[in-house]
Amino acid sequence: MASYTDEQISRYLRHIGYAQIEDVKRHFAENPLWLLTTIQILHMARVPFESLSLHYSKYRTLSLDLEDLFAKVVDRGRGGYCMEVNAFFAAVLRSLGFTLFSTGGRVRGEIGYKGWDHMVNIVTINNQRYLVDVGFGTNGATRPVPLRHGHEFLTVFPTQGMLEYCSIDAHTDPNQRVWVYLVRQNEEAPWQEMYCFGELEFISGDFEVMNMRTSSAPQSFFVQSVMCMQTILDEEKRNPVGKMILHRDYVKKQIGDGSEILKRLEREPQRVEALKQYFDIVLTEEEQKGIRGLVSELKDRSKHA
């Protein structure tokens, strides 16, 4: 399977702020789950879950080529949506020596489960499989999740997650079973199904088909919405405590069970500046021109009043 060179991995680890580059092999040998958890947390605080290339681009196409992804994430300081960041992260983990495979997921929408439109990684450590997903946004898991029926865990306080191995309402065969990822916003809130996935390995051709539709269909959330999200860590850079979110025309900061709108965005220059201020993403002049004429473009409404 394709992977990255030692030099590329060193650059990536510096990019996410992993200080002990020389100790990775020792950490992998001593406690691979600790290493995986640490890298996932740091990754999600540095590499944003975002849809910018579908709006701020002349071509508005997303490549899953690993060299293209490395250049985008490490060289340009960007991120991507699920298939981009999870494909990239899978290659990083494989390069570090982890055993894993990638598979497809179905996200649950307002009227039920959609087709294959999500990607997750399944990592095996000491005969235990873990869900590792760095590309599901605000409700995503921030640490590896063991594939155990009924297992509950904390994502970012107070939001909780759970895995169930069960059938879904879309199944016609009652014997079918998949892993269902559920979330509740606090202990009093009801559980909500987010997505489901199986344990069949998907190959690169599967993701190419999924990527084409998800990045181009007019009804796709990512095509419709400019969004960017990163995890906020505590002062020790060890635990996720919140999220920074840019969605369409606002920037919001969530810490614990509180949230604050930091900025309302009325025009494109404001959104471009917000990406730089809150996510350290600098769009080129050419990228900024790419959104002109799209429904996602922010226009000064006062001029049309």
Coordinates of C-alpha atoms in Angstrom, one line a residue:
M1 CA 0.0 0.0 0.0
A2 CA 1.1 3.5 -0.7
S3 CA 2.8 5.4 2.1
Y4 CA 5.0 8.5 2.8
T5 CA 8.8 8.7 3.2
D6 CA 10.5 9.2 6.5
E7 CA 11.2 12.8 5.5
Q8 CA 7.6 13.5 4.7
I9 CA 6.5 11.9 8.0
S10 CA 8.9 14.1 9.9
R11 CA 7.6 17.2 8.2
Y12 CA 4.0 16.2 9.0
L13 CA 4.8 15.5 12.6
R14 CA 6.4 18.9 12.9
H15 CA 3.3 20.4 11.2
I16 CA 0.9 19.0 13.8
G17 CA 3.3 19.9 16.7
Y18 CA 4.4 16.4 17.7
A19 CA 7.7 17.2 19.3
Q20 CA 9.2 13.8 19.8
I21 CA 9.8 12.9 16.2
E22 CA 12.8 10.7 17.0
D23 CA 10.8 8.8 19.6
V24 CA 8.0 7.7 17.3
K25 CA 9.3 4.2 16.8
R26 CA 9.8 3.8 20.5
H27 CA 6.3 5.0 21.3
F28 CA 4.9 2.7 18.6
A29 CA 6.7 -0.3 20.2
E30 CA 5.8 0.6 23.8
N31 CA 2.2 1.9 23.4
P32 CA 0.8 2.1 19.9
L33 CA -2.7 3.1 21.1
W34 CA -1.3 6.0 23.0
L35 CA 0.7 7.1 19.9
L36 CA -2.4 6.8 17.7
T37 CA -4.5 8.7 20.1
T38 CA -2.0 11.5 20.5
I39 CA -1.5 11.9 16.8
Q40 CA -5.2 11.9 16.1
I41 CA -5.8 14.6 18.6
L42 CA -3.0 16.8 17.4
H43 CA -4.0 16.2 13.8
M44 CA -7.6 17.3 14.3
A45 CA -6.4 20.5 16.0
R46 CA -4.1 21.4 13.1
V47 CA -5.6 20.0 9.9
P48 CA -9.1 21.5 9.4
F49 CA -12.2 19.6 8.1
E50 CA -13.1 22.0 5.3
S51 CA -14.8 22.4 1.9
L52 CA -12.8 25.4 0.6
S53 CA -11.4 23.9 -2.6
L54 CA -15.0 23.3 -3.9
H55 CA -15.6 27.1 -3.7
Y56 CA -12.3 28.9 -3.8
S57 CA -10.8 27.3 -6.9
K58 CA -10.9 27.7 -10.6
Y59 CA -11.4 24.0 -11.2
R60 CA -13.3 22.9 -8.0
T61 CA -12.0 19.3 -8.1
L62 CA -10.6 17.3 -5.2
S63 CA -7.7 14.9 -5.7
L64 CA -7.2 11.8 -3.6
D65 CA -3.7 11.3 -4.9
L66 CA -1.4 11.0 -1.8
E67 CA 1.2 13.4 -3.1
D68 CA -1.4 16.0 -3.9
L69 CA -2.9 15.5 -0.4
F70 CA 0.5 15.9 1.3
A71 CA 1.2 19.1 -0.6
K72 CA -2.3 20.4 0.4
V73 CA -2.1 19.5 4.0
V74 CA 1.6 20.0 4.9
D75 CA 2.9 22.4 2.4
R76 CA -0.2 24.7 2.1
G77 CA -1.6 24.2 5.6
R78 CA -5.0 23.2 4.5
G79 CA -7.3 20.2 5.2
G80 CA -10.3 18.8 3.3
Y81 CA -13.4 16.8 3.6
C82 CA -13.7 13.2 4.8
M83 CA -12.2 11.4 1.9
E84 CA -9.2 13.8 1.7
V85 CA -8.2 13.9 5.3
N86 CA -9.0 10.3 6.1
A87 CA -7.1 9.1 3.0
F88 CA -4.2 11.3 4.0
F89 CA -4.3 10.1 7.6
A90 CA -4.5 6.5 6.6
A91 CA -1.2 6.9 4.6
V92 CA 0.4 8.6 7.6
L93 CA -0.6 5.8 9.9
R94 CA 0.5 3.1 7.5
S95 CA 3.9 4.9 7.1
L96 CA 4.3 4.8 10.9
G97 CA 3.7 1.0 11.0
F98 CA 0.0 0.7 11.9
T99 CA -2.2 -2.0 10.4
L100 CA -5.4 -0.6 9.0
F101 CA -7.9 -0.5 6.1
S102 CA -10.3 2.0 4.9
T103 CA -14.0 1.5 4.3
G104 CA -17.1 3.5 3.3
G105 CA -19.8 4.9 5.4
R106 CA -23.4 6.1 4.9
V107 CA -24.3 9.4 6.6
R108 CA -27.8 9.6 8.0
G109 CA -29.7 12.6 6.6
E110 CA -33.1 14.1 7.4
I111 CA -35.0 11.4 5.6
G112 CA -32.7 8.4 6.3
Y113 CA -29.4 7.0 5.3
K114 CA -27.8 8.2 2.1
G115 CA -25.5 6.2 -0.2
W116 CA -21.8 5.7 0.3
D117 CA -20.6 9.3 1.0
H118 CA -18.2 9.0 3.9
M119 CA -14.9 7.4 4.6
V120 CA -13.4 6.0 7.8
N121 CA -10.3 4.1 8.8
I122 CA -10.3 0.9 10.8
V123 CA -7.0 0.4 12.8
T124 CA -6.1 -2.9 14.4
I125 CA -4.0 -2.9 17.6
N126 CA -3.4 -6.1 19.6
N127 CA -6.3 -7.8 17.8
Q128 CA -8.7 -5.0 18.7
R129 CA -10.2 -3.0 15.8
Y130 CA -10.7 0.8 16.3
L131 CA -12.7 3.3 14.4
V132 CA -10.4 6.3 13.5
D133 CA -12.2 9.1 11.7
V134 CA -10.6 12.6 11.4
G135 CA -13.2 13.8 8.9
F136 CA -16.7 14.0 10.4
G137 CA -16.8 17.6 11.7
T138 CA -18.5 18.8 14.8
N139 CA -19.9 15.5 15.9
G140 CA -16.9 13.4 15.1
A141 CA -14.9 11.2 17.5
T142 CA -11.7 12.8 18.6
R143 CA -10.0 9.6 19.7
P144 CA -9.8 6.0 18.4
V145 CA -13.0 4.1 19.2
P146 CA -12.9 0.4 19.8
L147 CA -15.4 -1.6 17.8
R148 CA -17.5 -2.9 20.7
H149 CA -21.3 -3.0 20.7
G150 CA -22.7 -0.5 23.2
H151 CA -19.4 1.2 23.8
E152 CA -19.9 4.8 25.0
F153 CA -17.2 7.5 24.9
L154 CA -16.7 11.3 25.2
T155 CA -16.0 13.3 22.0
V156 CA -15.7 16.9 23.2
F157 CA -17.5 17.6 26.5
P158 CA -20.4 17.4 26.9
T159 CA -21.0 15.5 23.6
Q160 CA -21.0 11.7 23.9
G161 CA -20.7 9.1 21.3
M162 CA -21.6 5.4 21.1
L163 CA -21.2 2.5 18.7
E164 CA -23.8 -0.1 18.1
Y165 CA -23.6 -3.2 16.0
C166 CA -27.1 -3.6 14.6
S167 CA -29.4 -3.4 11.6
I168 CA -30.6 -0.1 10.2
D169 CA -34.1 0.9 9.1
A170 CA -32.9 0.9 5.4
H171 CA -32.1 -2.8 5.5
T172 CA -34.6 -5.2 3.9
D173 CA -32.7 -8.3 5.1
P174 CA -33.2 -8.5 8.9
N175 CA -30.0 -10.4 9.3
Q176 CA -27.8 -7.5 8.1
R177 CA -25.6 -5.8 10.6
V178 CA -23.4 -2.7 10.5
W179 CA -21.7 -0.5 13.0
V180 CA -23.7 2.6 13.8
Y181 CA -22.1 5.7 15.2
L182 CA -24.4 7.7 17.4
V183 CA -24.1 11.0 19.3
R184 CA -26.0 12.8 22.0
Q185 CA -25.2 16.4 23.0
N186 CA -25.3 15.7 26.7
E187 CA -26.5 13.0 29.1
E188 CA -30.1 14.2 29.0
A189 CA -30.3 14.4 25.2
P190 CA -31.5 11.5 23.0
W191 CA -29.1 9.5 21.0
Q192 CA -29.0 10.3 17.3
E193 CA -27.6 8.1 14.5
M194 CA -24.9 9.9 12.6
Y195 CA -23.5 7.3 10.1
C196 CA -23.0 3.6 9.7
F197 CA -20.1 1.6 8.3
G198 CA -19.1 -2.0 7.9
E199 CA -15.8 -3.9 7.9
L200 CA -15.4 -4.5 4.2
E201 CA -12.3 -3.0 2.9
F202 CA -12.8 -0.4 0.2
I203 CA -10.2 0.1 -2.5
S204 CA -9.0 3.3 -4.1
G205 CA -11.5 2.9 -7.0
D206 CA -14.4 2.9 -4.6
F207 CA -13.3 6.2 -3.1
E208 CA -12.8 7.7 -6.5
V209 CA -16.4 7.0 -7.4
M210 CA -17.6 8.3 -4.0
N211 CA -15.4 11.4 -4.3
M212 CA -16.7 12.3 -7.7
R213 CA -20.3 12.4 -6.6
T214 CA -19.8 13.9 -3.2
S215 CA -17.6 16.7 -4.6
S216 CA -19.8 17.5 -7.6
A217 CA -23.5 16.7 -6.9
P218 CA -25.5 20.0 -6.5
Q219 CA -27.3 18.6 -3.5
S220 CA -24.0 17.7 -1.7
F221 CA -23.6 19.6 1.6
F222 CA -20.0 20.3 0.7
V223 CA -20.9 21.8 -2.7
Q224 CA -23.5 24.0 -1.1
S225 CA -21.6 25.2 1.9
V226 CA -18.4 27.0 2.7
M227 CA -17.2 25.4 6.0
C228 CA -14.1 25.0 8.0
M229 CA -13.7 23.4 11.4
Q230 CA -10.8 22.6 13.8
T231 CA -10.7 21.1 17.3
I232 CA -9.5 23.3 20.1
L233 CA -7.2 21.7 22.7
D234 CA -6.5 22.5 26.3
E235 CA -3.3 24.5 27.3
E236 CA -1.3 21.3 27.6
K237 CA -2.3 20.3 24.0
R238 CA -3.5 16.9 25.3
N239 CA -7.3 17.0 25.3
P240 CA -10.0 18.4 23.0
V241 CA -12.1 21.0 24.8
G242 CA -13.9 22.8 22.0
K243 CA -14.3 23.6 18.3
M244 CA -13.7 26.6 16.0
I245 CA -16.3 26.6 13.2
L246 CA -16.7 28.7 10.1
H247 CA -20.0 27.9 8.4
R248 CA -21.3 30.0 5.5
D249 CA -21.6 33.5 7.1
Y250 CA -20.4 33.2 10.7
V251 CA -17.5 32.1 12.8
K252 CA -18.5 30.3 16.1
K253 CA -16.4 29.1 19.0
Q254 CA -17.7 26.2 21.1
I255 CA -16.1 25.4 24.5
G256 CA -17.8 22.8 26.6
D257 CA -21.5 23.3 26.6
G258 CA -21.2 27.0 25.6
S259 CA -20.9 28.6 22.2
E260 CA -20.2 32.2 21.0
I261 CA -20.6 33.7 17.6
L262 CA -17.3 35.5 17.1
K263 CA -18.0 37.2 13.8
R264 CA -20.8 37.6 11.3
L265 CA -19.6 37.6 7.7
E266 CA -21.4 39.7 5.1
R267 CA -18.9 40.0 2.3
E268 CA -16.2 37.8 0.8
P269 CA -13.2 39.8 2.1
Q270 CA -14.5 39.3 5.6
R271 CA -14.7 35.5 5.1
V272 CA -11.2 35.4 3.6
E273 CA -9.9 37.4 6.5
A274 CA -11.7 35.1 9.0
L275 CA -10.1 32.0 7.5
K276 CA -6.7 33.7 8.0
Q277 CA -7.4 34.9 11.5
Y278 CA -9.0 31.8 13.0
F279 CA -7.6 29.0 10.9
D280 CA -4.3 30.3 9.6
I281 CA -5.5 29.7 6.0
V282 CA -4.4 32.2 3.4
L283 CA -6.2 32.1 0.1
T284 CA -4.4 33.3 -3.0
E285 CA -5.9 35.9 -5.3
E286 CA -6.7 33.2 -7.8
E287 CA -8.5 31.1 -5.2
Q288 CA -10.5 34.1 -4.0
K289 CA -11.7 34.7 -7.6
G290 CA -12.9 31.1 -7.9
I291 CA -16.0 31.6 -5.8
R292 CA -17.4 34.5 -8.0
G293 CA -20.8 33.6 -9.4
L294 CA -21.4 30.6 -7.2
V295 CA -24.4 30.5 -4.9
S296 CA -22.0 30.2 -2.0
E297 CA -20.4 33.6 -2.7
L298 CA -21.0 36.2 0.1
K299 CA -22.3 39.4 -1.4
D300 CA -22.9 42.7 0.2
R301 CA -26.7 42.6 0.7
S302 CA -26.8 46.4 1.4
K303 CA -26.0 47.1 -2.2
H304 CA -29.1 45.1 -3.3
A305 CA -31.5 46.4 -0.7

